Short mmCIF file of C-alpha atoms and ligand atoms in Angstrom, two decimals:
data_model
loop_
_atom_site.label_atom_id
_atom_site.label_comp_id
_atom_site.label_asym_id
_atom_site.label_seq_id
_atom_site.Cartn_x
_atom_site.Cartn_y
_atom_site.Cartn_z
CA UNK A 1 -0.02 0.00 0.01
CA UNK A 2 1.30 3.48 -0.87
CA UNK A 3 2.04 5.87 2.01
CA UNK A 4 -0.86 8.21 2.89
CA UNK A 5 -0.88 11.47 0.94
CA UNK A 6 -0.35 14.61 2.91
CA UNK A 7 -3.46 16.53 3.89
CA UNK A 8 -2.05 18.70 6.71
CA UNK A 9 1.73 18.98 6.89
CA UNK A 10 3.80 18.89 10.05
CA UNK A 11 4.56 22.60 10.13
CA UNK A 12 0.90 23.58 9.73
CA UNK A 13 -0.05 21.27 12.62
CA UNK A 14 2.64 22.75 14.85
CA UNK A 15 1.60 26.33 14.10
CA UNK A 16 -2.11 25.68 14.59
CA UNK A 17 -1.53 23.82 17.88
CA UNK A 18 0.48 26.70 19.25
CA UNK A 19 -2.43 29.00 18.38
CA UNK A 20 -4.85 26.62 20.08
CA UNK A 21 -2.78 26.74 23.24
CA UNK A 22 -3.07 30.53 23.22
CA UNK A 23 -6.87 30.28 22.59
CA UNK A 24 -7.20 27.94 25.61
CA UNK A 25 -5.13 30.17 27.87
CA UNK A 26 -7.21 33.16 26.80
CA UNK A 27 -10.43 31.32 27.63
CA UNK A 28 -9.11 30.13 31.03
CA UNK A 29 -6.65 32.87 31.98
CA UNK A 30 -6.43 32.29 35.72
CA UNK A 31 -7.03 28.62 36.16
CA UNK A 32 -5.21 25.35 36.32
CA UNK A 33 -6.32 23.41 33.23
CA UNK A 34 -6.92 19.70 33.68
CA UNK A 35 -6.69 17.91 30.35
CA UNK A 36 -8.52 14.62 29.77
CA UNK A 37 -6.91 13.01 26.73
CA UNK A 38 -8.93 10.49 24.78
CA UNK A 39 -6.74 7.52 24.05
CA UNK A 40 -5.24 6.58 21.78
CA UNK A 41 -5.74 8.96 18.90
CA UNK A 42 -5.21 12.21 20.83
CA UNK A 43 -1.88 11.35 22.46
CA UNK A 44 0.29 13.29 20.01
CA UNK A 45 -2.01 16.30 19.96
CA UNK A 46 -2.02 16.43 23.76
CA UNK A 47 1.74 16.12 23.90
CA UNK A 48 2.28 19.12 21.59
CA UNK A 49 -0.60 21.14 23.13
CA UNK A 50 0.69 20.89 26.70
CA UNK A 51 4.28 21.70 25.63
CA UNK A 52 2.95 24.90 24.15
CA UNK A 53 1.38 25.90 27.55
CA UNK A 54 2.69 27.08 30.93
CA UNK A 55 3.12 24.91 34.01
CA UNK A 56 -0.51 25.40 35.26
CA UNK A 57 -1.68 22.19 33.66
CA UNK A 58 -2.33 18.62 34.66
CA UNK A 59 -3.47 15.69 32.56
CA UNK A 60 -5.26 12.37 32.74
CA UNK A 61 -6.29 9.80 30.20
CA UNK A 62 -9.52 8.09 29.26
CA UNK A 63 -10.27 5.45 26.63
CA UNK A 64 -13.46 4.54 24.84
CA UNK A 65 -14.31 1.81 22.35
CA UNK A 66 -13.25 2.69 18.82
CA UNK A 67 -13.82 1.66 15.29
CA UNK A 68 -11.61 -1.44 15.48
CA UNK A 69 -10.28 -2.31 12.07
CA UNK A 70 -13.14 -0.67 10.22
CA UNK A 71 -13.35 2.90 8.90
CA UNK A 72 -17.09 3.18 9.85
CA UNK A 73 -18.40 3.80 13.36
CA UNK A 74 -20.66 1.23 14.96
CA UNK A 75 -22.49 4.02 16.73
CA UNK A 76 -21.78 2.36 20.09
CA UNK A 77 -19.58 4.04 22.66
CA UNK A 78 -18.19 2.16 25.62
CA UNK A 79 -15.81 3.31 28.42
CA UNK A 80 -12.70 1.16 28.32
CA UNK A 81 -10.48 3.11 30.74
CA UNK A 82 -11.62 5.76 33.17
CA UNK A 83 -9.56 8.71 34.45
CA UNK A 84 -7.57 8.18 37.65
CA UNK A 85 -8.70 11.25 39.65
CA UNK A 86 -11.96 13.10 40.31
CA UNK A 87 -13.00 16.15 38.30
CA UNK A 88 -14.99 18.00 40.98
CA UNK A 89 -14.29 21.75 40.89
CA UNK A 90 -11.59 21.48 38.18
CA UNK A 91 -11.34 23.23 34.85
CA UNK A 92 -11.49 20.26 32.58
CA UNK A 93 -10.65 20.27 28.83
CA UNK A 94 -11.37 17.08 26.85
CA UNK A 95 -8.64 16.55 24.21
CA UNK A 96 -9.81 14.53 21.23
CA UNK A 97 -8.26 13.73 17.87
CA UNK A 98 -11.31 14.07 15.61
CA UNK A 99 -15.04 14.64 15.78
CA UNK A 100 -16.83 12.69 13.14
CA UNK A 101 -20.42 11.58 13.92
CA UNK A 102 -20.06 13.32 17.32
CA UNK A 103 -21.23 10.19 19.25
CA UNK A 104 -17.92 9.77 21.16
CA UNK A 105 -17.71 13.36 22.33
CA UNK A 106 -21.39 13.49 23.15
CA UNK A 107 -21.02 10.50 25.39
CA UNK A 108 -17.77 11.77 27.01
CA UNK A 109 -19.13 15.27 27.70
CA UNK A 110 -22.23 13.73 29.26
CA UNK A 111 -20.37 11.44 31.68
CA UNK A 112 -17.65 13.97 32.60
CA UNK A 113 -20.13 16.82 33.17
CA UNK A 114 -21.88 14.68 35.77
CA UNK A 115 -18.69 14.63 37.84
CA UNK A 116 -19.06 18.28 38.68
CA UNK A 117 -16.17 20.13 37.00
CA UNK A 118 -15.96 23.88 37.49
CA UNK A 119 -15.94 24.16 33.69
CA UNK A 120 -15.90 21.69 30.84
CA UNK A 121 -14.46 22.52 27.41
CA UNK A 122 -13.53 20.37 24.44
CA UNK A 123 -10.53 20.75 22.18
CA UNK A 124 -10.45 18.68 19.03
CA UNK A 125 -7.68 18.67 16.41
CA UNK A 126 -9.93 17.81 13.49
CA UNK A 127 -13.60 18.07 12.63
CA UNK A 128 -15.62 16.41 9.81
CA UNK A 129 -18.89 18.38 10.03
CA UNK A 130 -20.46 16.66 7.02
CA UNK A 131 -20.69 13.41 9.02
CA UNK A 132 -22.23 14.76 12.19
CA UNK A 133 -25.12 12.69 13.63
CA UNK A 134 -25.48 14.45 16.98
CA UNK A 135 -25.15 18.11 17.74
CA UNK A 136 -22.10 18.37 19.94
CA UNK A 137 -20.35 21.54 21.13
CA UNK A 138 -16.63 21.68 20.41
CA UNK A 139 -15.02 24.85 21.80
CA UNK A 140 -11.64 24.63 20.06
CA UNK A 141 -11.18 23.06 16.62
CA UNK A 142 -7.79 22.77 14.93
CA UNK A 143 -8.85 22.09 11.35
CA UNK A 144 -12.18 21.47 9.62
CA UNK A 145 -11.79 18.83 6.91
CA UNK A 146 -13.85 17.19 4.20
CA UNK A 147 -15.15 13.65 4.50
CA UNK A 148 -11.85 11.73 4.12
CA UNK A 149 -10.64 8.88 6.34
CA UNK A 150 -7.44 10.40 7.72
CA UNK A 151 -4.47 8.85 9.52
CA UNK A 152 -1.27 10.02 11.17
CA UNK A 153 -0.36 12.26 14.08
CA UNK A 154 -2.05 9.78 16.46
CA UNK A 155 -4.88 8.61 14.22
CA UNK A 156 -4.80 5.10 12.94
CA UNK A 157 -6.14 2.69 10.40
CA UNK A 158 -6.15 -0.76 12.10
CA UNK A 159 -3.52 0.52 14.60
CA UNK A 160 -1.16 1.61 11.79
CA UNK A 161 0.10 5.08 10.88
CA UNK A 162 -0.28 6.66 14.35
CA UNK A 163 3.41 7.66 14.22
CA UNK A 164 3.19 9.70 11.02
CA UNK A 165 4.22 13.29 11.81
CA UNK A 166 1.54 14.65 9.44
CA UNK A 167 -2.22 14.10 8.76
CA UNK A 168 -2.64 12.00 5.63
CA UNK A 169 -5.35 10.48 3.49
CA UNK A 170 -5.37 6.78 2.77
CA UNK A 171 -4.89 5.89 -0.87
CA UNK A 172 -5.72 2.42 -2.08
P1 LIG B 201 -17.27 9.80 16.27
O1 LIG B 201 -17.78 9.20 17.56
O2 LIG B 201 -17.95 9.30 15.04
O3 LIG B 201 -17.27 11.31 16.30
O4 LIG B 201 -15.83 9.29 16.08
C1 LIG B 201 -14.80 9.72 16.82
C2 LIG B 201 -13.67 8.67 16.81
O5 LIG B 201 -13.66 7.94 15.61
C3 LIG B 201 -12.39 9.39 16.85
O6 LIG B 201 -11.99 9.50 18.22
C4 LIG B 201 -11.45 8.51 16.07
O7 LIG B 201 -10.84 7.59 16.88
C5 LIG B 201 -12.34 7.79 15.13
N1 LIG B 201 -12.33 8.39 13.74
C6 LIG B 201 -13.25 9.11 13.16
N2 LIG B 201 -12.87 9.51 11.93
C7 LIG B 201 -11.63 9.03 11.76
C8 LIG B 201 -10.65 9.14 10.66
O8 LIG B 201 -10.89 9.76 9.60
N3 LIG B 201 -9.48 8.50 10.90
C9 LIG B 201 -9.18 7.79 12.06
N4 LIG B 201 -10.04 7.68 13.08
C10 LIG B 201 -11.26 8.30 12.94
MG1 LIG B 202 -10.36 8.47 19.09
#
């Protein structure tokens, strides 16, 4: 199989993520930000985002059921790994790789909101609005893209390509 073709190059990702860090700090100027990173796809985005911020951050990780080896969602969301610490009174930012149908973020926002955070925001690197099935609020979006199945920079196809430093489109 040919390597994925470049959709968003490494330098564009880096520049936009630095801007997103500034947007987050502007929205939450005086608070400790507690990031909840959605595994596995958002790990690289989180890692660059937090390095563009100051020391008033902490982070935790959560995992939900994913597509498996398919490129289509089953529509079913299941919690696979919960966060390690409580969210009560904290300024929580969910960090996700991509919002597609919106089902995953809708589910996560619902369960995390019930834990009583002082505020709950969502930062998502990519958005595919044409595929949305539920209306979900995403406060910070890196890039809006057309309906392509994308890989790289944390995102996978059957667990491959997560290590690509750019966002690419699969070519068959
Ligand atoms: P949603 O629940 O349909 O919004 O899907 C969100 C999840 O599906 C993301 O966290 C990704 O793991 C996965 N996903 C959606 N679109 C893509 C894609 O184009 N490439 C890789 N994973 C994707
Ligand atoms: Mg994901």
